[in-house]
CSV table of C-alpha atoms in Angstrom, one decimal:
chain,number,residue,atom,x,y,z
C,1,UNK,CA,74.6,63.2,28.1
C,2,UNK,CA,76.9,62.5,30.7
C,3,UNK,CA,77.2,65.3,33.2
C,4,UNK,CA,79.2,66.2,36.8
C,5,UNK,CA,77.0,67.8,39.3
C,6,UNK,CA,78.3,70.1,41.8
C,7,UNK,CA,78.5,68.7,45.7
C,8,UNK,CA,78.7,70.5,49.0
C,9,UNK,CA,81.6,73.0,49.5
C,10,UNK,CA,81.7,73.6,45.4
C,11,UNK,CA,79.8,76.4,43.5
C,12,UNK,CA,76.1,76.7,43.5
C,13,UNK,CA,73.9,78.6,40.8
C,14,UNK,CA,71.0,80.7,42.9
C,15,UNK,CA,71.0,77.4,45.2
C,16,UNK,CA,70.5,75.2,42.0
C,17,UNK,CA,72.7,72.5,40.9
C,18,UNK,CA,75.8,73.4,39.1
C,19,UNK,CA,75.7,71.3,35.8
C,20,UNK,CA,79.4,70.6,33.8
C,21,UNK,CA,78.7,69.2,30.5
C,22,UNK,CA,81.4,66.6,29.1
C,23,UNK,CA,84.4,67.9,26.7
C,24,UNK,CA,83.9,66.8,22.9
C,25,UNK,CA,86.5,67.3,20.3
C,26,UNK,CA,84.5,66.3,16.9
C,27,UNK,CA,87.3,65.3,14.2
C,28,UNK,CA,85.0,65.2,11.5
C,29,UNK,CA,82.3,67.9,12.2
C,30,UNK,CA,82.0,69.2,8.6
C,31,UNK,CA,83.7,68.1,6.1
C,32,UNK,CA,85.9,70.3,3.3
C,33,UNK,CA,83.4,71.3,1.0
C,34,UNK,CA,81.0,72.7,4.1
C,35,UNK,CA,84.4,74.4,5.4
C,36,UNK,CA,84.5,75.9,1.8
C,37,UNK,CA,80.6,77.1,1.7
C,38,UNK,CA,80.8,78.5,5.3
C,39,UNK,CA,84.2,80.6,3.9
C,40,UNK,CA,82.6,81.6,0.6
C,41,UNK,CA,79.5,83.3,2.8
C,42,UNK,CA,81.7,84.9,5.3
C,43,UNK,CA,83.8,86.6,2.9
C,44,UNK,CA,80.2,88.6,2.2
C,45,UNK,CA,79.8,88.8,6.2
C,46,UNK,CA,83.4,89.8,6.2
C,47,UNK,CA,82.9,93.3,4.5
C,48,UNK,CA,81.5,94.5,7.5
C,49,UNK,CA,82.2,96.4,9.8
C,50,UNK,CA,83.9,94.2,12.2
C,51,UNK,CA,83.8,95.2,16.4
C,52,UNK,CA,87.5,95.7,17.1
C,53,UNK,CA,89.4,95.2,20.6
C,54,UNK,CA,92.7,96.1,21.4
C,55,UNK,CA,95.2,95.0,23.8
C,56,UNK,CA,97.0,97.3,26.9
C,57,UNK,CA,99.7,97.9,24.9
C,58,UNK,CA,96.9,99.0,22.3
C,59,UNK,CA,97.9,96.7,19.7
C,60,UNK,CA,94.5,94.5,17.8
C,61,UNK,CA,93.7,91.6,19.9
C,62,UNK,CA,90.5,90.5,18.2
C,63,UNK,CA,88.5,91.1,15.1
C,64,UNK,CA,84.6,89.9,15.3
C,65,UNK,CA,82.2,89.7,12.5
C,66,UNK,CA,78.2,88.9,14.1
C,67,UNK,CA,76.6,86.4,12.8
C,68,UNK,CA,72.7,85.4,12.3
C,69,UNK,CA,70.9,82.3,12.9
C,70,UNK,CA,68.4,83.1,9.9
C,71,UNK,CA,70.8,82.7,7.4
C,72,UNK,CA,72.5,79.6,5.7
C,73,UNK,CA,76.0,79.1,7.0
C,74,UNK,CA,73.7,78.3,10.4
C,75,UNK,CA,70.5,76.4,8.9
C,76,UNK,CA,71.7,74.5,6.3
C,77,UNK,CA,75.7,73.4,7.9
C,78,UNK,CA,76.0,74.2,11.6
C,79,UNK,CA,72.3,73.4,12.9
C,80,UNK,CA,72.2,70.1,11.6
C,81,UNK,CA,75.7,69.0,12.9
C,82,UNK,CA,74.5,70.2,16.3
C,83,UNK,CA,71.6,68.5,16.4
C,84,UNK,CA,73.3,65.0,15.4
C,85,UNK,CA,76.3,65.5,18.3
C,86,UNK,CA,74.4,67.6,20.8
C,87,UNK,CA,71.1,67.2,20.4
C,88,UNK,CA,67.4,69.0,19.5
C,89,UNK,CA,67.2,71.0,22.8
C,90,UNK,CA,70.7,72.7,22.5
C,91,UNK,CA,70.3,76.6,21.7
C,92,UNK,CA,72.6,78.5,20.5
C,93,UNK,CA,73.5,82.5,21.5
C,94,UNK,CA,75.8,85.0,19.8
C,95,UNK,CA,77.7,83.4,17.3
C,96,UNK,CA,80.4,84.9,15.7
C,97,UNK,CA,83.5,84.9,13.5
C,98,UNK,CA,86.9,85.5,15.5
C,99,UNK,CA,89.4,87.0,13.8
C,100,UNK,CA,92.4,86.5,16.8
C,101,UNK,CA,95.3,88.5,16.3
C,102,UNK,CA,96.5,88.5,19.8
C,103,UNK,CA,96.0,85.5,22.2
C,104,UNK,CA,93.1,84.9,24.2
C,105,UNK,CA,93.7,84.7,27.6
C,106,UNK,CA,92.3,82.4,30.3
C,107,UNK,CA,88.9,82.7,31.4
C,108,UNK,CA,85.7,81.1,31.5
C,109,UNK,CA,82.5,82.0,29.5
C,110,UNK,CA,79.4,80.9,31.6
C,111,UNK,CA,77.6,84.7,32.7
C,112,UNK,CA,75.4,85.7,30.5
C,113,UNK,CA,74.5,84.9,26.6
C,114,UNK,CA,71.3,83.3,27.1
C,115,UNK,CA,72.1,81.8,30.4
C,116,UNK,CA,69.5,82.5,33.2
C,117,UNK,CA,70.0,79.4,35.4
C,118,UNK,CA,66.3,79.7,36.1
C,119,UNK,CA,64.8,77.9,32.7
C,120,UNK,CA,68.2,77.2,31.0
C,121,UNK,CA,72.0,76.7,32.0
C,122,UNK,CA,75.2,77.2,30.1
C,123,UNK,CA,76.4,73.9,28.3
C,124,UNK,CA,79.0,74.3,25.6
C,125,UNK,CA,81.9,77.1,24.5
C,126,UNK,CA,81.9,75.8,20.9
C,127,UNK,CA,85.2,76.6,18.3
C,128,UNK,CA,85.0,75.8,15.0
C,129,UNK,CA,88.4,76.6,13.2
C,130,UNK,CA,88.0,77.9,9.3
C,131,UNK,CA,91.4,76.6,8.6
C,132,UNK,CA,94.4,74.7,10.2
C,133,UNK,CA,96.4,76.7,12.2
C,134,UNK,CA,99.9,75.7,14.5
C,135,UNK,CA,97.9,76.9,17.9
C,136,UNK,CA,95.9,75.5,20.5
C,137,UNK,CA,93.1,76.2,23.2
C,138,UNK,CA,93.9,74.9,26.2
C,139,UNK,CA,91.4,73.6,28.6
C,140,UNK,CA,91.6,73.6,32.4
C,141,UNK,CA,89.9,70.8,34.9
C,142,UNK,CA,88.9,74.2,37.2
C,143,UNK,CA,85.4,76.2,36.7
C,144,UNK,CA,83.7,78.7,38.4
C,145,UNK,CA,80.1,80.0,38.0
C,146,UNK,CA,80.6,83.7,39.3
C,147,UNK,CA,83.5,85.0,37.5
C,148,UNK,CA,85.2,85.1,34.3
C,149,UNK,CA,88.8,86.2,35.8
C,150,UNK,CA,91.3,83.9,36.6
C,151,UNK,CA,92.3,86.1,39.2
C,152,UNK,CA,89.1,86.5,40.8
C,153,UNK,CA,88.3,82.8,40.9
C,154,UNK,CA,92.1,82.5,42.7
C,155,UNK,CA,90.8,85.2,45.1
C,156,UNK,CA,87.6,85.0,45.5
C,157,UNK,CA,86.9,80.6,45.3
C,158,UNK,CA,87.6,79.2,48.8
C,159,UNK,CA,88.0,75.7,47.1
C,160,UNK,CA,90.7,77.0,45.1
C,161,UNK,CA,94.1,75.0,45.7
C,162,UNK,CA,97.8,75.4,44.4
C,163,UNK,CA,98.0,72.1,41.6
C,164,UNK,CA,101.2,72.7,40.7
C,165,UNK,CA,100.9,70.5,37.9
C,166,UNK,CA,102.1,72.9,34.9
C,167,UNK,CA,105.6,73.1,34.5
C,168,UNK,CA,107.7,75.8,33.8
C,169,UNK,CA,108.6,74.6,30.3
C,170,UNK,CA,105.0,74.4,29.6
C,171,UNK,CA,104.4,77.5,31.0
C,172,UNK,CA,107.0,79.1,28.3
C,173,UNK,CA,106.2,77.1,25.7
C,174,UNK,CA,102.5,77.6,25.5
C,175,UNK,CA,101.4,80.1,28.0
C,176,UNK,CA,103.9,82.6,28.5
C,177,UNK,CA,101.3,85.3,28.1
C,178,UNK,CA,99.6,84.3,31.6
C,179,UNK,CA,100.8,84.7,35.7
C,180,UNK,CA,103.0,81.9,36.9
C,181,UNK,CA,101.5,82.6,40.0
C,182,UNK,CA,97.8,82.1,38.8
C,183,UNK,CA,98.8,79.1,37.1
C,184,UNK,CA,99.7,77.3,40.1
C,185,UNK,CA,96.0,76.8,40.5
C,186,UNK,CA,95.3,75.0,37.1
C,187,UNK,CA,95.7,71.7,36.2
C,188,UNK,CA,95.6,70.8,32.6
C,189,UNK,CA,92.8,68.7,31.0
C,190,UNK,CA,92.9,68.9,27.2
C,191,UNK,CA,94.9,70.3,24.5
C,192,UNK,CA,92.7,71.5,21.3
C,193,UNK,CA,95.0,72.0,18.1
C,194,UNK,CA,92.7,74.2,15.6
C,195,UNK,CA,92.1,72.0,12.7
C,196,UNK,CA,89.9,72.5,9.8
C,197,UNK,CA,86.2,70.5,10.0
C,198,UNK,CA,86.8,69.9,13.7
C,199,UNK,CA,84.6,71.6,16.4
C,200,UNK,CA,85.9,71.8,19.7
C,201,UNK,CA,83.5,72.3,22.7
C,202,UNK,CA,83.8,72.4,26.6
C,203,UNK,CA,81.7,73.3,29.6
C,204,UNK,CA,81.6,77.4,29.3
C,205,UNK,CA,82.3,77.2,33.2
C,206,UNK,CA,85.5,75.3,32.9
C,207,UNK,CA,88.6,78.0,32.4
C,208,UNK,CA,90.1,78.0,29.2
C,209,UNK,CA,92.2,79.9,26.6
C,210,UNK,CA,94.8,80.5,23.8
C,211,UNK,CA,98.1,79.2,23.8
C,212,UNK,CA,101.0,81.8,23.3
C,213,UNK,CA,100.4,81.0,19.0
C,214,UNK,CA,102.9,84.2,18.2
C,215,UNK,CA,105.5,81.6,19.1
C,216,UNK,CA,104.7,79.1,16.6
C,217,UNK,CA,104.8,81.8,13.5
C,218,UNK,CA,100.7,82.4,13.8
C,219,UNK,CA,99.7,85.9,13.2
C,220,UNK,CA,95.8,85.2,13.3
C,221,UNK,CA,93.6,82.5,13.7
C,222,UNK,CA,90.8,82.7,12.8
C,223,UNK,CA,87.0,80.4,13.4
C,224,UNK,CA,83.3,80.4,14.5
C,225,UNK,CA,82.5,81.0,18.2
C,226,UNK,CA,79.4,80.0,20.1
C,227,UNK,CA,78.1,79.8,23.1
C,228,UNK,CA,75.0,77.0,24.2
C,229,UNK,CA,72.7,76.5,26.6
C,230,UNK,CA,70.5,73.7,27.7
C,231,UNK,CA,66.5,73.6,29.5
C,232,UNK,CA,67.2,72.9,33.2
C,233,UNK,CA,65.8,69.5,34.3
């Protein structure tokens, strides 16, 4: 595994060595029937009470359905596929089913979920779409290990430069949701379109987020979330 360490003047984890894992977009992660066994189970998991969260305006931004490692959507599809891309030592913390209603915004996902920089660091963000769907998550060159808020890392990130690398049509086309201002700081690395059998995943310290999908006719999207870790050398 090819990784990019952190050098003087860039962020530091408790005075260890920042690690950013490489971005891999997997075509053919699981093929149609595992994409139809994973959907059959959820629509069990789906009868659940889901946690709900709601936008400023108060409309539903996301509906999320937990999931557990025990059962057979994760030990008999998923676990295997991570251990032939990502290898053995990979673990895996709160996984869940997204339901997105309302687009994600930018932000990164590297506090927390089994991520204590002392024995393991966060590797991937994973997204595995359950069907095809006109949207995309965007991915960002940028990362910060302190904050999640795009904001903050503009405020708070004395390495932090204008890129002005997004254009405005760009901007309205696929993130019209978001600050032009904040956006000044991001330069654009990859372009994920949510396919079914694909998994998508990225360094959870990169910043990263939904593109404007109302646009495109999407009402929901809706796919597996993950976040990884990996033993610190």
């Amino acid at each position: 595994m090819s990784v990019v360490r952190a050098h003087v003047g860039e962020p530091i984890i408790n005075s260890r060595m920042t690690t950013i894992v490489d971005t891999k977009i997997i075509d053919d992660f699981l093929t149609e029937d595992e994409v139809a066994a994973l959907n059959a189970e959820f629509a069990n998991t789906e009868k659940q009470r889901p946690i709900l969260a709601y936008n400023h305006k108060g409309d539903l931004y996301t509906k999320t359905f937990g999931l557990s490692k025990f059962d057979p959507w994760y030990v008999n599809i998923i676990r295997p596929k991570l251990d032939l891309h990502f290898g053995k030592e990979l673990e895996i913390f709160d996984p869940h089913i997204l339901n997105s209603h309302y687009p994600y915004g930018m932000h990164t996902d590297g506090l927390n979920s089994g991520s204590d920089n002392v024995v393991r660091y966060a590797s991937w963000t994973f997204v595995i779409p359950l069907d095809n769907y006109d949207s995309y998550t965007i991915l960002f060159n940028e990362y910060d290990t302190t904050t999640k808020l795009v904001d903050q890392y503009v405020k708070n990130n004395p390495t932090a430069k204008i890129q002005n690398q997004l254009s405005s049509e760009f901007l309205e086309k696929h993130l019209s949701h978001e600050d032009p201002q904040l956006m000044k700081y991001f330069s654009l690395e990859k372009m994920y379109k949510w396919k079914k059998c694909s998994c998508f995943a990225a360094s959870r310290y990169k910043f990263h987020g939904s593109d404007f999908y109302l646009k495109n006719g999407v009402t929901m999207k809706r796919g597996i979330i993950m976040w990884g870790t990996l033993p610190i050398a």
